[in-house]
PDB file of C-alpha atoms in Angstrom:
ATOM      1  CA  GLU X   1     -20.085   4.799  -4.891  1.00  0.00           C
ATOM      2  CA  THR X   2     -17.377   2.505  -6.121  1.00  0.00           C
ATOM      3  CA  GLY X   3     -14.089   1.237  -4.775  1.00  0.00           C
ATOM      4  CA  VAL X   4     -12.998   1.754  -1.192  1.00  0.00           C
ATOM      5  CA  THR X   5     -14.329   4.768   0.693  1.00  0.00           C
ATOM      6  CA  GLN X   6     -12.821   6.075   3.918  1.00  0.00           C
ATOM      7  CA  THR X   7     -14.296   8.630   6.305  1.00  0.00           C
ATOM      8  CA  PRO X   8     -13.381  11.028   7.680  1.00  0.00           C
ATOM      9  CA  ARG X   9     -10.591  12.136   5.351  1.00  0.00           C
ATOM     10  CA  HIS X  10      -9.088  14.297   8.075  1.00  0.00           C
ATOM     11  CA  LEU X  11      -9.361  13.962  11.850  1.00  0.00           C
ATOM     12  CA  VAL X  12      -7.782  15.973  14.638  1.00  0.00           C
ATOM     13  CA  MET X  13      -8.154  14.612  18.139  1.00  0.00           C
ATOM     14  CA  GLY X  14      -6.793  15.100  21.592  1.00  0.00           C
ATOM     15  CA  MET X  15      -5.045  12.360  23.482  1.00  0.00           C
ATOM     16  CA  THR X  16      -8.093  11.709  25.650  1.00  0.00           C
ATOM     17  CA  ASN X  17     -10.665  11.634  22.853  1.00  0.00           C
ATOM     18  CA  LYS X  18     -12.407   8.608  21.421  1.00  0.00           C
ATOM     19  CA  LYS X  19     -13.009   8.583  17.703  1.00  0.00           C
ATOM     20  CA  SER X  20     -13.520   6.073  14.913  1.00  0.00           C
ATOM     21  CA  LEU X  21     -12.366   5.697  11.329  1.00  0.00           C
ATOM     22  CA  LYS X  22     -14.726   4.069   8.865  1.00  0.00           C
ATOM     23  CA  CYS X  23     -14.016   2.116   5.708  1.00  0.00           C
ATOM     24  CA  GLU X  24     -16.532   0.765   3.214  1.00  0.00           C
ATOM     25  CA  GLN X  25     -15.839  -1.262   0.090  1.00  0.00           C
ATOM     26  CA  HIS X  26     -18.214  -1.692  -2.821  1.00  0.00           C
ATOM     27  CA  LEU X  27     -16.201  -4.337  -4.658  1.00  0.00           C
ATOM     28  CA  GLY X  28     -17.696  -7.506  -3.245  1.00  0.00           C
ATOM     29  CA  HIS X  29     -14.376  -8.358  -1.622  1.00  0.00           C
ATOM     30  CA  ASN X  30     -14.079 -10.671   1.377  1.00  0.00           C
ATOM     31  CA  ALA X  31     -10.896  -9.382   2.983  1.00  0.00           C
ATOM     32  CA  MET X  32     -10.221  -5.958   4.470  1.00  0.00           C
ATOM     33  CA  TYR X  33      -7.093  -4.380   5.905  1.00  0.00           C
ATOM     34  CA  TRP X  34      -5.848  -1.450   7.916  1.00  0.00           C
ATOM     35  CA  TYR X  35      -2.437  -0.005   7.075  1.00  0.00           C
ATOM     36  CA  LYS X  36      -0.594   2.827   8.783  1.00  0.00           C
ATOM     37  CA  GLN X  37       1.514   5.219   6.726  1.00  0.00           C
ATOM     38  CA  SER X  38       3.864   7.413   8.742  1.00  0.00           C
ATOM     39  CA  ALA X  39       6.244   9.957   7.317  1.00  0.00           C
ATOM     40  CA  LYS X  40       9.446   8.433   5.946  1.00  0.00           C
ATOM     41  CA  LYS X  41       8.486   4.895   6.986  1.00  0.00           C
ATOM     42  CA  PRO X  42       7.200   2.000   4.909  1.00  0.00           C
ATOM     43  CA  LEU X  43       3.510   1.197   5.066  1.00  0.00           C
ATOM     44  CA  GLU X  44       2.790  -0.964   8.079  1.00  0.00           C
ATOM     45  CA  LEU X  45       0.124  -3.635   8.069  1.00  0.00           C
ATOM     46  CA  MET X  46      -2.020  -3.339  11.196  1.00  0.00           C
ATOM     47  CA  PHE X  47      -4.995  -5.673  10.915  1.00  0.00           C
ATOM     48  CA  VAL X  48      -6.486  -8.138   8.452  1.00  0.00           C
ATOM     49  CA  TYR X  49     -10.050  -9.427   8.366  1.00  0.00           C
ATOM     50  CA  ASN X  50     -11.208 -12.266   6.144  1.00  0.00           C
ATOM     51  CA  PHE X  51     -14.940 -12.989   6.006  1.00  0.00           C
ATOM     52  CA  LYS X  52     -15.366 -10.742   9.082  1.00  0.00           C
ATOM     53  CA  GLU X  53     -12.861 -12.754  11.119  1.00  0.00           C
ATOM     54  CA  GLN X  54      -9.618 -11.159  12.245  1.00  0.00           C
ATOM     55  CA  THR X  55      -6.706 -13.107  10.803  1.00  0.00           C
ATOM     56  CA  GLU X  56      -3.870 -10.748  11.585  1.00  0.00           C
ATOM     57  CA  ASN X  57      -2.990  -8.338  14.363  1.00  0.00           C
ATOM     58  CA  ASN X  58       0.484  -7.067  13.702  1.00  0.00           C
ATOM     59  CA  SER X  59       1.338  -6.283  17.334  1.00  0.00           C
ATOM     60  CA  VAL X  60      -0.802  -3.182  17.287  1.00  0.00           C
ATOM     61  CA  PRO X  61      -1.282  -1.363  20.624  1.00  0.00           C
ATOM     62  CA  SER X  62      -4.669  -1.874  22.235  1.00  0.00           C
ATOM     63  CA  ARG X  63      -5.516   1.813  21.887  1.00  0.00           C
ATOM     64  CA  PHE X  64      -6.390   0.835  18.305  1.00  0.00           C
ATOM     65  CA  SER X  65      -9.444  -1.399  18.223  1.00  0.00           C
ATOM     66  CA  PRO X  66     -10.721  -2.742  14.895  1.00  0.00           C
ATOM     67  CA  GLU X  67     -14.257  -3.866  14.159  1.00  0.00           C
ATOM     68  CA  CYS X  68     -15.551  -5.650  11.095  1.00  0.00           C
ATOM     69  CA  PRO X  69     -19.351  -6.102  11.275  1.00  0.00           C
ATOM     70  CA  ASN X  70     -19.534  -7.488   7.735  1.00  0.00           C
ATOM     71  CA  SER X  71     -17.316  -8.007   4.716  1.00  0.00           C
ATOM     72  CA  SER X  72     -18.089  -4.534   3.380  1.00  0.00           C
ATOM     73  CA  HIS X  73     -17.376  -2.432   6.451  1.00  0.00           C
ATOM     74  CA  LEU X  74     -14.327  -1.977   8.623  1.00  0.00           C
ATOM     75  CA  PHE X  75     -13.844   0.389  11.525  1.00  0.00           C
ATOM     76  CA  LEU X  76     -10.836   1.472  13.526  1.00  0.00           C
ATOM     77  CA  HIS X  77     -11.778   2.731  16.970  1.00  0.00           C
ATOM     78  CA  LEU X  78      -9.262   5.097  18.508  1.00  0.00           C
ATOM     79  CA  HIS X  79      -8.836   5.966  22.175  1.00  0.00           C
ATOM     80  CA  THR X  80      -6.127   7.440  24.338  1.00  0.00           C
ATOM     81  CA  LEU X  81      -3.845   7.944  21.359  1.00  0.00           C
ATOM     82  CA  GLN X  82      -0.356   9.413  21.435  1.00  0.00           C
ATOM     83  CA  PRO X  83       1.064  12.141  19.202  1.00  0.00           C
ATOM     84  CA  GLU X  84       3.247   9.522  17.470  1.00  0.00           C
ATOM     85  CA  ASP X  85       0.063   7.853  16.262  1.00  0.00           C
ATOM     86  CA  SER X  86      -0.450  10.760  13.880  1.00  0.00           C
ATOM     87  CA  ALA X  87      -0.345   9.250  10.409  1.00  0.00           C
ATOM     88  CA  LEU X  88      -2.337   8.405   7.310  1.00  0.00           C
ATOM     89  CA  TYR X  89      -4.465   5.343   7.948  1.00  0.00           C
ATOM     90  CA  LEU X  90      -5.234   3.416   4.803  1.00  0.00           C
ATOM     91  CA  CYS X  91      -7.950   0.852   4.376  1.00  0.00           C
ATOM     92  CA  ALA X  92      -7.710  -1.787   1.655  1.00  0.00           C
ATOM     93  CA  SER X  93      -9.696  -4.745   0.428  1.00  0.00           C
ATOM     94  CA  SER X  94      -9.082  -7.824  -1.697  1.00  0.00           C
ATOM     95  CA  GLN X  95     -11.058 -10.803  -2.913  1.00  0.00           C
ATOM     96  CA  GLY X  96      -9.460 -13.015  -0.293  1.00  0.00           C
ATOM     97  CA  VAL X  97      -6.203 -13.831   1.422  1.00  0.00           C
ATOM     98  CA  SER X  98      -5.450 -17.270   0.122  1.00  0.00           C
ATOM     99  CA  SER X  99      -4.217 -16.518  -3.352  1.00  0.00           C
ATOM    100  CA  GLY X 100      -1.046 -14.730  -4.297  1.00  0.00           C
ATOM    101  CA  ALA X 101      -2.813 -13.412  -7.322  1.00  0.00           C
ATOM    102  CA  ASN X 102      -5.072 -11.082  -5.348  1.00  0.00           C
ATOM    103  CA  VAL X 103      -4.543  -7.372  -5.595  1.00  0.00           C
ATOM    104  CA  LEU X 104      -5.278  -4.882  -2.838  1.00  0.00           C
ATOM    105  CA  THR X 105      -7.527  -1.944  -3.604  1.00  0.00           C
ATOM    106  CA  PHE X 106      -6.846   0.990  -1.321  1.00  0.00           C
ATOM    107  CA  GLY X 107      -8.966   3.855  -0.094  1.00  0.00           C
ATOM    108  CA  ALA X 108      -7.739   7.443  -0.037  1.00  0.00           C
ATOM    109  CA  GLY X 109      -6.909   7.260   3.653  1.00  0.00           C
ATOM    110  CA  SER X 110      -7.824   9.105   6.823  1.00  0.00           C
ATOM    111  CA  ARG X 111      -5.247  11.670   7.884  1.00  0.00           C
ATOM    112  CA  LEU X 112      -5.107  11.567  11.689  1.00  0.00           C
ATOM    113  CA  THR X 113      -3.471  14.230  13.832  1.00  0.00           C
ATOM    114  CA  VAL X 114      -3.185  13.638  17.565  1.00  0.00           C
ATOM    115  CA  LEU X 115      -2.545  16.756  19.617  1.00  0.00           C
TER     116      LEU X 115
ATOM    117  CA  ALA P   1      12.630 -11.935   6.399  1.00  0.00           C
ATOM    118  CA  GLN P   2      11.561 -10.168   3.281  1.00  0.00           C
ATOM    119  CA  LYS P   3      12.694  -6.640   2.504  1.00  0.00           C
ATOM    120  CA  VAL P   4      12.150  -4.087  -0.224  1.00  0.00           C
ATOM    121  CA  THR P   5      14.604  -1.277  -0.855  1.00  0.00           C
ATOM    122  CA  GLN P   6      13.851   1.797  -2.905  1.00  0.00           C
ATOM    123  CA  ALA P   7      17.112   3.667  -2.711  1.00  0.00           C
ATOM    124  CA  GLN P   8      15.823   6.770  -4.473  1.00  0.00           C
ATOM    125  CA  THR P   9      13.927   8.895  -1.974  1.00  0.00           C
ATOM    126  CA  GLU P  10      13.108  11.695  -4.403  1.00  0.00           C
ATOM    127  CA  ILE P  11      13.536  12.178  -8.141  1.00  0.00           C
ATOM    128  CA  SER P  12      12.833  15.361 -10.065  1.00  0.00           C
ATOM    129  CA  VAL P  13      12.641  15.426 -13.861  1.00  0.00           C
ATOM    130  CA  VAL P  14      11.417  17.733 -16.566  1.00  0.00           C
ATOM    131  CA  GLU P  15       8.396  16.746 -18.596  1.00  0.00           C
ATOM    132  CA  LYS P  16       9.121  14.356 -21.484  1.00  0.00           C
ATOM    133  CA  GLU P  17      12.212  12.934 -19.828  1.00  0.00           C
ATOM    134  CA  ASP P  18      12.409   9.199 -19.214  1.00  0.00           C
ATOM    135  CA  VAL P  19      12.806   8.152 -15.602  1.00  0.00           C
ATOM    136  CA  THR P  20      13.572   4.819 -13.932  1.00  0.00           C
ATOM    137  CA  LEU P  21      12.554   3.992 -10.388  1.00  0.00           C
ATOM    138  CA  ASP P  22      14.654   1.306  -8.761  1.00  0.00           C
ATOM    139  CA  CYS P  23      13.432  -1.519  -6.567  1.00  0.00           C
ATOM    140  CA  VAL P  24      15.577  -4.228  -4.980  1.00  0.00           C
ATOM    141  CA  TYR P  25      14.029  -6.986  -2.923  1.00  0.00           C
ATOM    142  CA  GLU P  26      15.126  -9.751  -0.579  1.00  0.00           C
ATOM    143  CA  THR P  27      13.261 -12.974   0.036  1.00  0.00           C
ATOM    144  CA  ARG P  28      14.031 -16.582   0.840  1.00  0.00           C
ATOM    145  CA  ASP P  29      10.947 -17.881  -0.935  1.00  0.00           C
ATOM    146  CA  THR P  30      11.088 -19.206  -4.461  1.00  0.00           C
ATOM    147  CA  THR P  31       7.468 -18.209  -4.996  1.00  0.00           C
ATOM    148  CA  TYR P  32       6.679 -14.570  -4.489  1.00  0.00           C
ATOM    149  CA  TYR P  33       4.885 -11.631  -6.047  1.00  0.00           C
ATOM    150  CA  LEU P  34       6.118  -8.160  -6.813  1.00  0.00           C
ATOM    151  CA  PHE P  35       3.945  -5.080  -7.107  1.00  0.00           C
ATOM    152  CA  TRP P  36       4.155  -1.422  -7.960  1.00  0.00           C
ATOM    153  CA  TYR P  37       1.647   1.061  -6.587  1.00  0.00           C
ATOM    154  CA  LYS P  38       1.266   4.773  -7.293  1.00  0.00           C
ATOM    155  CA  GLN P  39       0.151   7.211  -4.589  1.00  0.00           C
ATOM    156  CA  PRO P  40      -0.918  10.558  -6.042  1.00  0.00           C
ATOM    157  CA  PRO P  41      -1.485  13.585  -3.765  1.00  0.00           C
ATOM    158  CA  SER P  42      -5.096  12.461  -3.250  1.00  0.00           C
ATOM    159  CA  GLY P  43      -3.770   9.665  -1.045  1.00  0.00           C
ATOM    160  CA  GLU P  44      -5.065   6.344  -2.344  1.00  0.00           C
ATOM    161  CA  LEU P  45      -2.578   3.767  -3.555  1.00  0.00           C
ATOM    162  CA  VAL P  46      -3.315   2.810  -7.135  1.00  0.00           C
ATOM    163  CA  PHE P  47      -2.285  -0.635  -8.321  1.00  0.00           C
ATOM    164  CA  LEU P  48      -0.002  -0.576 -11.374  1.00  0.00           C
ATOM    165  CA  ILE P  49       1.372  -4.061 -11.843  1.00  0.00           C
ATOM    166  CA  ARG P  50       1.844  -7.486 -10.265  1.00  0.00           C
ATOM    167  CA  ARG P  51       4.419 -10.064 -11.348  1.00  0.00           C
ATOM    168  CA  ASN P  52       5.062 -13.520  -9.993  1.00  0.00           C
ATOM    169  CA  SER P  53       8.525 -14.911  -9.460  1.00  0.00           C
ATOM    170  CA  PHE P  54       8.245 -17.357 -12.333  1.00  0.00           C
ATOM    171  CA  ASP P  55       7.543 -14.743 -14.963  1.00  0.00           C
ATOM    172  CA  GLU P  56      10.626 -12.724 -15.799  1.00  0.00           C
ATOM    173  CA  GLN P  57       9.288 -11.263 -18.988  1.00  0.00           C
ATOM    174  CA  ASN P  58       9.452  -7.525 -19.118  1.00  0.00           C
ATOM    175  CA  GLU P  59       6.144  -5.762 -19.445  1.00  0.00           C
ATOM    176  CA  ILE P  60       5.093  -2.607 -21.206  1.00  0.00           C
ATOM    177  CA  SER P  61       1.857  -0.739 -20.676  1.00  0.00           C
ATOM    178  CA  GLY P  62       1.702   2.495 -22.593  1.00  0.00           C
ATOM    179  CA  ARG P  63       4.427   4.772 -21.254  1.00  0.00           C
ATOM    180  CA  TYR P  64       5.128   2.400 -18.362  1.00  0.00           C
ATOM    181  CA  SER P  65       7.523  -0.528 -18.486  1.00  0.00           C
ATOM    182  CA  TRP P  66       8.901  -2.901 -15.904  1.00  0.00           C
ATOM    183  CA  ASN P  67      12.177  -4.807 -15.879  1.00  0.00           C
ATOM    184  CA  PHE P  68      12.202  -7.862 -13.619  1.00  0.00           C
ATOM    185  CA  GLN P  69      15.610  -9.491 -13.109  1.00  0.00           C
ATOM    186  CA  LYS P  70      15.829 -12.330 -10.604  1.00  0.00           C
ATOM    187  CA  SER P  71      19.605 -12.459 -10.974  1.00  0.00           C
ATOM    188  CA  THR P  72      19.897  -9.047  -9.355  1.00  0.00           C
ATOM    189  CA  SER P  73      16.652  -9.244  -7.315  1.00  0.00           C
ATOM    190  CA  SER P  74      15.401  -6.106  -8.979  1.00  0.00           C
ATOM    191  CA  PHE P  75      12.057  -4.976 -10.326  1.00  0.00           C
ATOM    192  CA  ASN P  76      12.618  -1.559 -11.856  1.00  0.00           C
ATOM    193  CA  PHE P  77       9.944   0.718 -13.247  1.00  0.00           C
ATOM    194  CA  THR P  78      10.492   3.093 -16.163  1.00  0.00           C
ATOM    195  CA  ILE P  79       8.233   5.923 -17.244  1.00  0.00           C
ATOM    196  CA  THR P  80       8.871   7.048 -20.791  1.00  0.00           C
ATOM    197  CA  ALA P  81       8.156  10.638 -21.816  1.00  0.00           C
ATOM    198  CA  SER P  82       7.087  11.609 -18.314  1.00  0.00           C
ATOM    199  CA  GLN P  83       4.148  13.918 -17.750  1.00  0.00           C
ATOM    200  CA  VAL P  84       3.185  16.231 -14.896  1.00  0.00           C
ATOM    201  CA  VAL P  85       0.365  13.824 -13.994  1.00  0.00           C
ATOM    202  CA  ASP P  86       2.986  11.178 -13.248  1.00  0.00           C
ATOM    203  CA  SER P  87       4.026  13.162 -10.172  1.00  0.00           C
ATOM    204  CA  ALA P  88       3.352  10.896  -7.193  1.00  0.00           C
ATOM    205  CA  VAL P  89       4.978   8.598  -4.686  1.00  0.00           C
ATOM    206  CA  TYR P  90       5.674   5.179  -6.166  1.00  0.00           C
ATOM    207  CA  PHE P  91       5.878   2.103  -3.979  1.00  0.00           C
ATOM    208  CA  CYS P  92       7.383  -1.254  -4.754  1.00  0.00           C
ATOM    209  CA  ALA P  93       6.061  -4.163  -2.695  1.00  0.00           C
ATOM    210  CA  LEU P  94       6.664  -7.875  -2.195  1.00  0.00           C
ATOM    211  CA  SER P  95       4.489 -10.708  -0.933  1.00  0.00           C
ATOM    212  CA  GLU P  96       5.712 -14.220  -0.318  1.00  0.00           C
ATOM    213  CA  GLY P  97       4.024 -17.422  -1.401  1.00  0.00           C
ATOM    214  CA  GLY P  98       0.558 -17.919   0.024  1.00  0.00           C
ATOM    215  CA  SER P  99       0.614 -14.859   2.282  1.00  0.00           C
ATOM    216  CA  ASN P 100      -0.497 -12.502  -0.404  1.00  0.00           C
ATOM    217  CA  TYR P 101      -1.964 -10.019   2.033  1.00  0.00           C
ATOM    218  CA  LYS P 102       1.330  -9.522   3.834  1.00  0.00           C
ATOM    219  CA  LEU P 103       2.738  -6.976   1.478  1.00  0.00           C
ATOM    220  CA  THR P 104       6.141  -5.643   2.443  1.00  0.00           C
ATOM    221  CA  PHE P 105       6.472  -2.160   1.029  1.00  0.00           C
ATOM    222  CA  GLY P 106       9.526  -0.116   0.241  1.00  0.00           C
ATOM    223  CA  LYS P 107       9.694   3.420   1.602  1.00  0.00           C
ATOM    224  CA  GLY P 108       8.605   4.848  -1.722  1.00  0.00           C
ATOM    225  CA  THR P 109      10.097   7.210  -4.278  1.00  0.00           C
ATOM    226  CA  LEU P 110       8.649  10.688  -4.672  1.00  0.00           C
ATOM    227  CA  LEU P 111       8.653  11.559  -8.355  1.00  0.00           C
ATOM    228  CA  THR P 112       8.158  15.168  -9.331  1.00  0.00           C
ATOM    229  CA  VAL P 113       7.693  15.942 -13.003  1.00  0.00           C
ATOM    230  CA  ASN P 114       8.122  19.626 -13.735  1.00  0.00           C
ATOM    231  CA  PRO P 115       6.573  21.333 -16.766  1.00  0.00           C
TER     232      PRO P 115
END
């Protein structure tokens, strides 16, 4: 596979469930990101990892827990979510975070519905 | 704080028409980067172009062209002879200086090209 792959593409969960979103990049990039895309709102940066280290947590509630075991994989663990957390969660990667010339490559997203 | 405004929420055109998507940005930095991404129905954001603040030359790539004007803080995107496959949501984004990963996105413009 090439590019950035996200699984599952669709997820429906109850407010008491625990689930995880997975992202894998095959680009040899060192930085990975989680973005949230809600209806009629701009994309919101959630987390940034650079060389497996978290460099950004954009005031995300603790019910979202990221994990980056290596530069190629990124997870978003979900627990005790609220209906307003329903959104498209996009994963992205880039070569690094230190150069303004880097371009983000996005996955197709995981569409999450919280009942 | 940086901001990106895409005033056009939705645009509908007939195939072969030219269409311009507007983008106005705000930033206090003198060094910044501007981007356009395309999000087709499949979900992933596809990178189209990146410009830095020191390069005001307009760019043309096939049917796509971009007009960057610092005097009006605008970075508009024109599709010439639109096609049905151009139907997507288009996002303009801005990153400041060294924080390339902190993309500030506009709310997007939904372009529908009808046959």
